[in-house]
Amino acid sequence: MSLTVLATNDDGIEAPGLAESVRHLLGIPGVSVYVAAPDREWSARGHAITITEPIYADQMPPTAFGVPAWRVSGSPADCVKLGLNHLVPTGVDLVVSGINNGPNLATDVLYSGTVAAAIEAVLAGIPALAVSITRRSTRRGDYNCAGRIIRLLVDLLGDAPHSPYLLNVNVPPVPPGEIRGVKMTELGPNPYDDLVKTTRDDNGRECYWLKVRPAEEVARAGTDLAAVAQSWVSITPLEFFDLTCETRLKSIAPVAHQLQRRLLNDVDLSAES
Ligand code: MN
């Protein structure tokens, strides 16, 4: 196998999950790894890109990852754009994002910087893995099992040509010995109820924290939420190319027709009313 992998994350280049991802990738014969990751945390900042200021990329010392690595002043999606189009000297065959500190399940994928980096890869025609541990931890050892899953998955998927897939992988919050297996899943419904916590800053000014609590509803079978809750590794293939709502396309059509009639009947479209 001959595979060039770009590794990134949204927890920042110092995060233990990224180091574990790279370590396991390097254990696969024939894999070359490059790292481009943000210089700070971008969790829950989604698919932001940087276009109103320059982006800096500082090469890390060789001791950091043992492979070429850059600390990037932009977002996870910036890291992928920069990696694919400038930093990596050859073509990239696969982007691996993570291992994220915390779950990326259900509607989390809409906010996730980890998943955004993977989407950015697929938008560029390159397959990607987004990998997360669902029990938060900063202990490097707690990423080992997710790292092994990356290694096995990359080995199994190999360098055979695939249309650019995006697999969102979540490792359940149990010790590796208690993992029951692997389930292919669909994204679950929003698992949270929103809360706003009111507090005061150091100057006494009122401010707010966005918080969530688990929603009452039990996740239905077949979803990523249910799989992880029952100690299975969850793999959800994602696609984001066409967000068009086919049913609304038809049901809203009469409104568009009325809009057109009224618009064209207006005597003077530029007049203020
Ligand atoms: Mn994160």
PDB file of C-alpha atoms and ligand atoms in Angstrom:
ATOM      1  CA  MET A   1       0.000   0.000   0.000  1.00  0.00           C
ATOM      2  CA  SER A   2       1.162   3.515  -0.767  1.00  0.00           C
ATOM      3  CA  LEU A   3      -0.932   6.203   0.884  1.00  0.00           C
ATOM      4  CA  THR A   4      -0.314   9.866   1.712  1.00  0.00           C
ATOM      5  CA  VAL A   5      -2.358  11.022   4.687  1.00  0.00           C
ATOM      6  CA  LEU A   6      -2.980  14.549   5.951  1.00  0.00           C
ATOM      7  CA  ALA A   7      -3.772  14.556   9.679  1.00  0.00           C
ATOM      8  CA  THR A   8      -5.591  17.446  11.322  1.00  0.00           C
ATOM      9  CA  ASN A   9      -7.969  18.179  14.190  1.00  0.00           C
ATOM     10  CA  ASP A  10     -10.007  20.916  15.857  1.00  0.00           C
ATOM     11  CA  ASP A  11      -8.603  20.616  19.386  1.00  0.00           C
ATOM     12  CA  GLY A  12      -5.294  22.215  18.390  1.00  0.00           C
ATOM     13  CA  ILE A  13      -1.927  20.844  17.369  1.00  0.00           C
ATOM     14  CA  GLU A  14      -0.908  20.097  20.971  1.00  0.00           C
ATOM     15  CA  ALA A  15      -3.919  17.843  21.622  1.00  0.00           C
ATOM     16  CA  PRO A  16      -3.122  14.253  22.620  1.00  0.00           C
ATOM     17  CA  GLY A  17      -5.693  12.817  20.195  1.00  0.00           C
ATOM     18  CA  LEU A  18      -3.773  14.168  17.190  1.00  0.00           C
ATOM     19  CA  ALA A  19      -0.504  12.669  18.431  1.00  0.00           C
ATOM     20  CA  GLU A  20      -2.189   9.278  18.878  1.00  0.00           C
ATOM     21  CA  SER A  21      -3.766   9.473  15.424  1.00  0.00           C
ATOM     22  CA  VAL A  22      -0.367  10.157  13.834  1.00  0.00           C
ATOM     23  CA  ARG A  23       1.371   7.444  15.868  1.00  0.00           C
ATOM     24  CA  HIS A  24      -1.101   4.802  14.716  1.00  0.00           C
ATOM     25  CA  LEU A  25      -1.089   6.000  11.097  1.00  0.00           C
ATOM     26  CA  LEU A  26       2.700   5.645  11.078  1.00  0.00           C
ATOM     27  CA  GLY A  27       2.277   2.025  12.162  1.00  0.00           C
ATOM     28  CA  ILE A  28       0.730   1.175   8.779  1.00  0.00           C
ATOM     29  CA  PRO A  29       3.315   0.060   6.212  1.00  0.00           C
ATOM     30  CA  GLY A  30       3.428   2.304   3.145  1.00  0.00           C
ATOM     31  CA  VAL A  31       1.682   5.283   4.754  1.00  0.00           C
ATOM     32  CA  SER A  32       3.305   8.737   4.723  1.00  0.00           C
ATOM     33  CA  VAL A  33       1.830  11.286   7.096  1.00  0.00           C
ATOM     34  CA  TYR A  34       1.752  15.078   7.084  1.00  0.00           C
ATOM     35  CA  VAL A  35       0.211  17.189   9.833  1.00  0.00           C
ATOM     36  CA  ALA A  36      -1.467  20.594   9.497  1.00  0.00           C
ATOM     37  CA  ALA A  37      -3.437  21.554  12.583  1.00  0.00           C
ATOM     38  CA  PRO A  38      -4.698  24.732  14.229  1.00  0.00           C
ATOM     39  CA  ASP A  39      -2.588  26.609  16.766  1.00  0.00           C
ATOM     40  CA  ARG A  40      -5.592  26.773  19.120  1.00  0.00           C
ATOM     41  CA  GLU A  41      -8.871  25.027  19.830  1.00  0.00           C
ATOM     42  CA  TRP A  42     -11.630  25.327  17.204  1.00  0.00           C
ATOM     43  CA  SER A  43     -14.175  22.961  18.718  1.00  0.00           C
ATOM     44  CA  ALA A  44     -17.806  23.743  17.774  1.00  0.00           C
ATOM     45  CA  ARG A  45     -16.707  26.417  15.305  1.00  0.00           C
ATOM     46  CA  GLY A  46     -17.837  24.363  12.359  1.00  0.00           C
ATOM     47  CA  HIS A  47     -16.717  25.002   8.821  1.00  0.00           C
ATOM     48  CA  ALA A  48     -15.261  28.487   9.269  1.00  0.00           C
ATOM     49  CA  ILE A  49     -12.525  29.578   6.875  1.00  0.00           C
ATOM     50  CA  THR A  50     -10.236  32.593   7.107  1.00  0.00           C
ATOM     51  CA  ILE A  51     -10.530  35.122   4.281  1.00  0.00           C
ATOM     52  CA  THR A  52     -10.257  38.518   5.989  1.00  0.00           C
ATOM     53  CA  GLU A  53      -6.727  38.097   7.341  1.00  0.00           C
ATOM     54  CA  PRO A  54      -3.576  36.182   6.358  1.00  0.00           C
ATOM     55  CA  ILE A  55      -2.977  32.638   7.568  1.00  0.00           C
ATOM     56  CA  TYR A  56       0.392  31.659   9.004  1.00  0.00           C
ATOM     57  CA  ALA A  57       1.852  28.126   8.959  1.00  0.00           C
ATOM     58  CA  ASP A  58       4.902  27.481  11.150  1.00  0.00           C
ATOM     59  CA  GLN A  59       6.782  24.246  10.631  1.00  0.00           C
ATOM     60  CA  MET A  60       7.028  22.206  13.839  1.00  0.00           C
ATOM     61  CA  PRO A  61      10.383  20.779  14.971  1.00  0.00           C
ATOM     62  CA  PRO A  62      10.936  17.219  13.642  1.00  0.00           C
ATOM     63  CA  THR A  63      10.698  15.905  17.205  1.00  0.00           C
ATOM     64  CA  ALA A  64       7.051  16.965  17.504  1.00  0.00           C
ATOM     65  CA  PHE A  65       5.445  14.259  15.342  1.00  0.00           C
ATOM     66  CA  GLY A  66       8.386  12.679  13.530  1.00  0.00           C
ATOM     67  CA  VAL A  67       6.782  13.772  10.236  1.00  0.00           C
ATOM     68  CA  PRO A  68       6.427  17.144   8.493  1.00  0.00           C
ATOM     69  CA  ALA A  69       3.964  19.178  10.567  1.00  0.00           C
ATOM     70  CA  TRP A  70       2.671  22.744  10.509  1.00  0.00           C
ATOM     71  CA  ARG A  71       1.009  24.830  13.194  1.00  0.00           C
ATOM     72  CA  VAL A  72      -1.601  26.867  11.342  1.00  0.00           C
ATOM     73  CA  SER A  73      -3.135  30.140  12.549  1.00  0.00           C
ATOM     74  CA  GLY A  74      -6.509  29.292  10.956  1.00  0.00           C
ATOM     75  CA  SER A  75      -9.409  26.876  11.302  1.00  0.00           C
ATOM     76  CA  PRO A  76      -9.504  23.110  10.695  1.00  0.00           C
ATOM     77  CA  ALA A  77     -10.961  23.726   7.220  1.00  0.00           C
ATOM     78  CA  ASP A  78      -8.132  26.227   6.564  1.00  0.00           C
ATOM     79  CA  CYS A  79      -5.642  23.518   7.572  1.00  0.00           C
ATOM     80  CA  VAL A  80      -7.099  21.124   5.001  1.00  0.00           C
ATOM     81  CA  LYS A  81      -7.165  23.764   2.256  1.00  0.00           C
ATOM     82  CA  LEU A  82      -3.569  24.740   3.021  1.00  0.00           C
ATOM     83  CA  GLY A  83      -2.442  21.136   3.401  1.00  0.00           C
ATOM     84  CA  LEU A  84      -3.958  19.890   0.156  1.00  0.00           C
ATOM     85  CA  ASN A  85      -3.121  22.901  -1.967  1.00  0.00           C
ATOM     86  CA  HIS A  86       0.220  24.057  -0.632  1.00  0.00           C
ATOM     87  CA  LEU A  87       1.950  22.349   2.289  1.00  0.00           C
ATOM     88  CA  VAL A  88       1.964  18.671   1.281  1.00  0.00           C
ATOM     89  CA  PRO A  89       4.348  18.348  -1.689  1.00  0.00           C
ATOM     90  CA  THR A  90       2.530  15.375  -3.239  1.00  0.00           C
ATOM     91  CA  GLY A  91      -1.115  14.408  -3.735  1.00  0.00           C
ATOM     92  CA  VAL A  92      -3.049  13.496  -0.581  1.00  0.00           C
ATOM     93  CA  ASP A  93      -5.034  10.233  -0.614  1.00  0.00           C
ATOM     94  CA  LEU A  94      -6.810  10.532   2.737  1.00  0.00           C
ATOM     95  CA  VAL A  95      -7.512  13.149   5.417  1.00  0.00           C
ATOM     96  CA  VAL A  96      -7.807  11.958   9.023  1.00  0.00           C
ATOM     97  CA  SER A  97      -9.404  14.445  11.427  1.00  0.00           C
ATOM     98  CA  GLY A  98      -9.135  13.947  15.195  1.00  0.00           C
ATOM     99  CA  ILE A  99      -8.980  12.089  17.388  1.00  0.00           C
ATOM    100  CA  ASN A 100     -11.453  14.545  18.880  1.00  0.00           C
ATOM    101  CA  ASN A 101     -11.789  15.021  22.606  1.00  0.00           C
ATOM    102  CA  GLY A 102     -15.540  14.477  22.967  1.00  0.00           C
ATOM    103  CA  PRO A 103     -18.441  13.074  20.943  1.00  0.00           C
ATOM    104  CA  ASN A 104     -19.438  14.126  17.430  1.00  0.00           C
ATOM    105  CA  LEU A 105     -22.845  12.471  17.235  1.00  0.00           C
ATOM    106  CA  ALA A 106     -26.169  13.373  15.624  1.00  0.00           C
ATOM    107  CA  THR A 107     -26.544  17.168  15.215  1.00  0.00           C
ATOM    108  CA  ASP A 108     -23.052  17.687  16.683  1.00  0.00           C
ATOM    109  CA  VAL A 109     -21.720  17.160  13.164  1.00  0.00           C
ATOM    110  CA  LEU A 110     -23.220  20.527  12.142  1.00  0.00           C
ATOM    111  CA  TYR A 111     -21.047  22.366  14.683  1.00  0.00           C
ATOM    112  CA  SER A 112     -17.991  20.136  14.705  1.00  0.00           C
ATOM    113  CA  GLY A 113     -14.649  21.462  13.486  1.00  0.00           C
ATOM    114  CA  THR A 114     -13.434  17.851  13.378  1.00  0.00           C
ATOM    115  CA  VAL A 115     -16.169  16.895  10.926  1.00  0.00           C
ATOM    116  CA  ALA A 116     -15.751  20.196   9.020  1.00  0.00           C
ATOM    117  CA  ALA A 117     -12.125  19.325   8.248  1.00  0.00           C
ATOM    118  CA  ALA A 118     -13.299  15.970   6.884  1.00  0.00           C
ATOM    119  CA  ILE A 119     -16.032  17.647   4.817  1.00  0.00           C
ATOM    120  CA  GLU A 120     -13.437  20.048   3.412  1.00  0.00           C
ATOM    121  CA  ALA A 121     -11.426  17.048   2.224  1.00  0.00           C
ATOM    122  CA  VAL A 122     -14.443  15.479   0.529  1.00  0.00           C
ATOM    123  CA  LEU A 123     -15.293  18.797  -1.132  1.00  0.00           C
ATOM    124  CA  ALA A 124     -11.807  18.588  -2.640  1.00  0.00           C
ATOM    125  CA  GLY A 125     -12.501  15.030  -3.818  1.00  0.00           C
ATOM    126  CA  ILE A 126     -10.473  13.252  -1.124  1.00  0.00           C
ATOM    127  CA  PRO A 127     -11.858  10.652   1.316  1.00  0.00           C
ATOM    128  CA  ALA A 128     -11.749  11.422   5.013  1.00  0.00           C
ATOM    129  CA  LEU A 129     -12.207   9.981   8.478  1.00  0.00           C
ATOM    130  CA  ALA A 130     -13.514  12.064  11.398  1.00  0.00           C
ATOM    131  CA  VAL A 131     -12.737  10.207  14.633  1.00  0.00           C
ATOM    132  CA  SER A 132     -13.852  11.064  18.171  1.00  0.00           C
ATOM    133  CA  ILE A 133     -13.783   9.597  21.660  1.00  0.00           C
ATOM    134  CA  THR A 134     -17.105  10.147  23.418  1.00  0.00           C
ATOM    135  CA  ARG A 135     -15.740  10.237  26.960  1.00  0.00           C
ATOM    136  CA  ARG A 136     -13.754  13.442  27.202  1.00  0.00           C
ATOM    137  CA  SER A 137     -10.149  13.031  28.344  1.00  0.00           C
ATOM    138  CA  THR A 138      -6.786  14.727  27.991  1.00  0.00           C
ATOM    139  CA  ARG A 139      -4.893  11.507  28.884  1.00  0.00           C
ATOM    140  CA  ARG A 140      -3.110  10.278  25.800  1.00  0.00           C
ATOM    141  CA  GLY A 141      -3.723   6.637  26.732  1.00  0.00           C
ATOM    142  CA  ASP A 142      -7.477   7.194  26.441  1.00  0.00           C
ATOM    143  CA  TYR A 143      -7.033   7.789  22.684  1.00  0.00           C
ATOM    144  CA  ASN A 144      -5.193   4.514  22.081  1.00  0.00           C
ATOM    145  CA  CYS A 145      -8.279   2.473  21.194  1.00  0.00           C
ATOM    146  CA  ALA A 146      -9.531   5.131  18.739  1.00  0.00           C
ATOM    147  CA  GLY A 147      -6.009   5.208  17.277  1.00  0.00           C
ATOM    148  CA  ARG A 148      -6.117   1.440  16.749  1.00  0.00           C
ATOM    149  CA  ILE A 149      -9.460   1.819  15.001  1.00  0.00           C
ATOM    150  CA  ILE A 150      -7.923   4.405  12.639  1.00  0.00           C
ATOM    151  CA  ARG A 151      -5.041   2.054  11.925  1.00  0.00           C
ATOM    152  CA  LEU A 152      -7.311  -0.926  11.208  1.00  0.00           C
ATOM    153  CA  LEU A 153      -9.782   1.117   9.134  1.00  0.00           C
ATOM    154  CA  VAL A 154      -7.079   2.684   6.975  1.00  0.00           C
ATOM    155  CA  ASP A 155      -5.498  -0.708   6.515  1.00  0.00           C
ATOM    156  CA  LEU A 156      -8.847  -2.255   5.491  1.00  0.00           C
ATOM    157  CA  LEU A 157      -9.871   0.587   3.178  1.00  0.00           C
ATOM    158  CA  GLY A 158      -6.394   0.469   1.700  1.00  0.00           C
ATOM    159  CA  ASP A 159      -5.268   2.429  -1.316  1.00  0.00           C
ATOM    160  CA  ALA A 160      -7.915   1.024  -3.655  1.00  0.00           C
ATOM    161  CA  PRO A 161      -9.719   3.827  -5.466  1.00  0.00           C
ATOM    162  CA  HIS A 162     -12.916   4.838  -3.668  1.00  0.00           C
ATOM    163  CA  SER A 163     -15.293   7.649  -4.439  1.00  0.00           C
ATOM    164  CA  PRO A 164     -14.524  10.182  -1.704  1.00  0.00           C
ATOM    165  CA  TYR A 165     -16.202   8.857   1.422  1.00  0.00           C
ATOM    166  CA  LEU A 166     -16.553  10.554   4.792  1.00  0.00           C
ATOM    167  CA  LEU A 167     -16.801   8.204   7.744  1.00  0.00           C
ATOM    168  CA  ASN A 168     -17.722   9.721  11.106  1.00  0.00           C
ATOM    169  CA  VAL A 169     -16.372   7.382  13.778  1.00  0.00           C
ATOM    170  CA  ASN A 170     -17.266   7.629  17.475  1.00  0.00           C
ATOM    171  CA  VAL A 171     -15.726   5.366  20.107  1.00  0.00           C
ATOM    172  CA  PRO A 172     -18.033   4.558  23.061  1.00  0.00           C
ATOM    173  CA  PRO A 173     -17.275   5.846  26.564  1.00  0.00           C
ATOM    174  CA  VAL A 174     -16.202   2.489  27.994  1.00  0.00           C
ATOM    175  CA  PRO A 175     -12.833   0.767  28.558  1.00  0.00           C
ATOM    176  CA  PRO A 176     -11.593  -0.947  25.355  1.00  0.00           C
ATOM    177  CA  GLY A 177     -12.331  -4.401  26.823  1.00  0.00           C
ATOM    178  CA  GLU A 178     -16.024  -3.512  27.156  1.00  0.00           C
ATOM    179  CA  ILE A 179     -16.542  -2.458  23.524  1.00  0.00           C
ATOM    180  CA  ARG A 180     -19.163  -4.782  22.028  1.00  0.00           C
ATOM    181  CA  GLY A 181     -18.252  -4.291  18.369  1.00  0.00           C
ATOM    182  CA  VAL A 182     -18.789  -1.987  15.429  1.00  0.00           C
ATOM    183  CA  LYS A 183     -22.127  -0.746  14.067  1.00  0.00           C
ATOM    184  CA  MET A 184     -22.867   1.166  10.894  1.00  0.00           C
ATOM    185  CA  THR A 185     -25.343   3.866  11.950  1.00  0.00           C
ATOM    186  CA  GLU A 186     -27.346   6.865  10.815  1.00  0.00           C
ATOM    187  CA  LEU A 187     -27.168  10.238  12.526  1.00  0.00           C
ATOM    188  CA  GLY A 188     -29.568  10.491  15.465  1.00  0.00           C
ATOM    189  CA  PRO A 189     -31.882  13.409  16.309  1.00  0.00           C
ATOM    190  CA  ASN A 190     -30.706  16.391  18.351  1.00  0.00           C
ATOM    191  CA  PRO A 191     -29.717  14.803  21.679  1.00  0.00           C
ATOM    192  CA  TYR A 192     -29.697  18.036  23.655  1.00  0.00           C
ATOM    193  CA  ASP A 193     -31.996  20.598  25.219  1.00  0.00           C
ATOM    194  CA  ASP A 194     -30.447  24.048  25.105  1.00  0.00           C
ATOM    195  CA  LEU A 195     -29.728  25.996  28.274  1.00  0.00           C
ATOM    196  CA  VAL A 196     -28.387  29.504  28.762  1.00  0.00           C
ATOM    197  CA  LYS A 197     -26.446  29.995  31.970  1.00  0.00           C
ATOM    198  CA  THR A 198     -26.320  33.602  33.157  1.00  0.00           C
ATOM    199  CA  THR A 199     -23.304  34.754  35.099  1.00  0.00           C
ATOM    200  CA  ARG A 200     -21.131  37.843  35.592  1.00  0.00           C
ATOM    201  CA  ASP A 201     -17.624  38.490  34.286  1.00  0.00           C
ATOM    202  CA  ASP A 202     -14.753  39.872  36.395  1.00  0.00           C
ATOM    203  CA  ASN A 203     -16.039  43.424  35.853  1.00  0.00           C
ATOM    204  CA  GLY A 204     -19.530  42.548  37.047  1.00  0.00           C
ATOM    205  CA  ARG A 205     -21.040  42.645  33.565  1.00  0.00           C
ATOM    206  CA  GLU A 206     -23.754  40.086  32.871  1.00  0.00           C
ATOM    207  CA  CYS A 207     -22.742  37.382  30.403  1.00  0.00           C
ATOM    208  CA  TYR A 208     -23.957  34.010  29.198  1.00  0.00           C
ATOM    209  CA  TRP A 209     -22.721  30.473  28.618  1.00  0.00           C
ATOM    210  CA  LEU A 210     -24.397  28.195  26.091  1.00  0.00           C
ATOM    211  CA  LYS A 211     -24.969  24.852  27.809  1.00  0.00           C
ATOM    212  CA  VAL A 212     -26.944  21.723  27.017  1.00  0.00           C
ATOM    213  CA  ARG A 213     -28.540  18.929  28.970  1.00  0.00           C
ATOM    214  CA  PRO A 214     -29.390  15.517  27.543  1.00  0.00           C
ATOM    215  CA  ALA A 215     -32.840  15.494  25.923  1.00  0.00           C
ATOM    216  CA  GLU A 216     -35.486  13.203  27.414  1.00  0.00           C
ATOM    217  CA  GLU A 217     -36.069  11.213  24.259  1.00  0.00           C
ATOM    218  CA  VAL A 218     -34.265   7.872  24.035  1.00  0.00           C
ATOM    219  CA  ALA A 219     -32.346   7.535  20.763  1.00  0.00           C
ATOM    220  CA  ARG A 220     -33.956   5.057  18.396  1.00  0.00           C
ATOM    221  CA  ALA A 221     -32.147   1.918  17.338  1.00  0.00           C
ATOM    222  CA  GLY A 222     -29.877   2.268  14.346  1.00  0.00           C
ATOM    223  CA  THR A 223     -28.625   5.728  15.273  1.00  0.00           C
ATOM    224  CA  ASP A 224     -25.110   6.724  16.276  1.00  0.00           C
ATOM    225  CA  LEU A 225     -26.452   7.860  19.665  1.00  0.00           C
ATOM    226  CA  ALA A 226     -27.954   4.444  20.423  1.00  0.00           C
ATOM    227  CA  ALA A 227     -24.872   2.545  19.280  1.00  0.00           C
ATOM    228  CA  VAL A 228     -22.459   4.533  21.429  1.00  0.00           C
ATOM    229  CA  ALA A 229     -24.831   4.412  24.434  1.00  0.00           C
ATOM    230  CA  GLN A 230     -24.777   0.618  24.141  1.00  0.00           C
ATOM    231  CA  SER A 231     -20.965   0.415  23.947  1.00  0.00           C
ATOM    232  CA  TRP A 232     -20.617  -0.059  20.189  1.00  0.00           C
ATOM    233  CA  VAL A 233     -18.188   1.820  17.955  1.00  0.00           C
ATOM    234  CA  SER A 234     -20.381   3.893  15.624  1.00  0.00           C
ATOM    235  CA  ILE A 235     -19.512   4.523  11.976  1.00  0.00           C
ATOM    236  CA  THR A 236     -21.777   6.884  10.044  1.00  0.00           C
ATOM    237  CA  PRO A 237     -21.061   7.639   6.392  1.00  0.00           C
ATOM    238  CA  LEU A 238     -21.894  11.306   5.793  1.00  0.00           C
ATOM    239  CA  GLU A 239     -22.571  13.307   2.687  1.00  0.00           C
ATOM    240  CA  PHE A 240     -23.066  17.033   2.428  1.00  0.00           C
ATOM    241  CA  PHE A 241     -23.094  17.788  -1.246  1.00  0.00           C
ATOM    242  CA  ASP A 242     -26.787  18.365  -1.737  1.00  0.00           C
ATOM    243  CA  LEU A 243     -28.696  19.995   1.097  1.00  0.00           C
ATOM    244  CA  THR A 244     -31.657  20.688  -1.214  1.00  0.00           C
ATOM    245  CA  CYS A 245     -34.953  19.669   0.364  1.00  0.00           C
ATOM    246  CA  GLU A 246     -36.782  17.770  -2.388  1.00  0.00           C
ATOM    247  CA  THR A 247     -40.185  17.790  -0.637  1.00  0.00           C
ATOM    248  CA  ARG A 248     -40.143  21.557   0.005  1.00  0.00           C
ATOM    249  CA  LEU A 249     -39.008  22.092  -3.552  1.00  0.00           C
ATOM    250  CA  LYS A 250     -42.481  20.887  -4.540  1.00  0.00           C
ATOM    251  CA  SER A 251     -44.610  22.111  -1.617  1.00  0.00           C
ATOM    252  CA  ILE A 252     -43.264  25.696  -1.684  1.00  0.00           C
ATOM    253  CA  ALA A 253     -43.538  25.963  -5.478  1.00  0.00           C
ATOM    254  CA  PRO A 254     -47.034  27.574  -5.402  1.00  0.00           C
ATOM    255  CA  VAL A 255     -45.728  30.296  -3.073  1.00  0.00           C
ATOM    256  CA  ALA A 256     -42.877  31.024  -5.471  1.00  0.00           C
ATOM    257  CA  HIS A 257     -45.409  31.236  -8.282  1.00  0.00           C
ATOM    258  CA  GLN A 258     -47.538  33.760  -6.340  1.00  0.00           C
ATOM    259  CA  LEU A 259     -44.416  35.709  -5.453  1.00  0.00           C
ATOM    260  CA  GLN A 260     -43.474  35.930  -9.109  1.00  0.00           C
ATOM    261  CA  ARG A 261     -46.976  37.136 -10.096  1.00  0.00           C
ATOM    262  CA  ARG A 262     -47.037  39.852  -7.450  1.00  0.00           C
ATOM    263  CA  LEU A 263     -43.461  40.860  -8.135  1.00  0.00           C
ATOM    264  CA  LEU A 264     -44.052  41.255 -11.855  1.00  0.00           C
ATOM    265  CA  ASN A 265     -47.343  43.088 -11.257  1.00  0.00           C
ATOM    266  CA  ASP A 266     -45.659  45.749  -9.121  1.00  0.00           C
ATOM    267  CA  VAL A 267     -45.647  48.976 -11.105  1.00  0.00           C
ATOM    268  CA  ASP A 268     -42.359  50.203  -9.741  1.00  0.00           C
ATOM    269  CA  LEU A 269     -40.161  47.629  -8.071  1.00  0.00           C
ATOM    270  CA  SER A 270     -37.718  50.271  -6.870  1.00  0.00           C
ATOM    271  CA  ALA A 271     -40.396  52.325  -5.052  1.00  0.00           C
ATOM    272  CA  GLU A 272     -40.226  52.224  -1.294  1.00  0.00           C
ATOM    273  CA  SER A 273     -43.437  51.307   0.410  1.00  0.00           C
TER     274      SER A 273
HETATM  275 MN    MN B   1     -12.797  19.307  19.402  1.00  0.00          MN
END
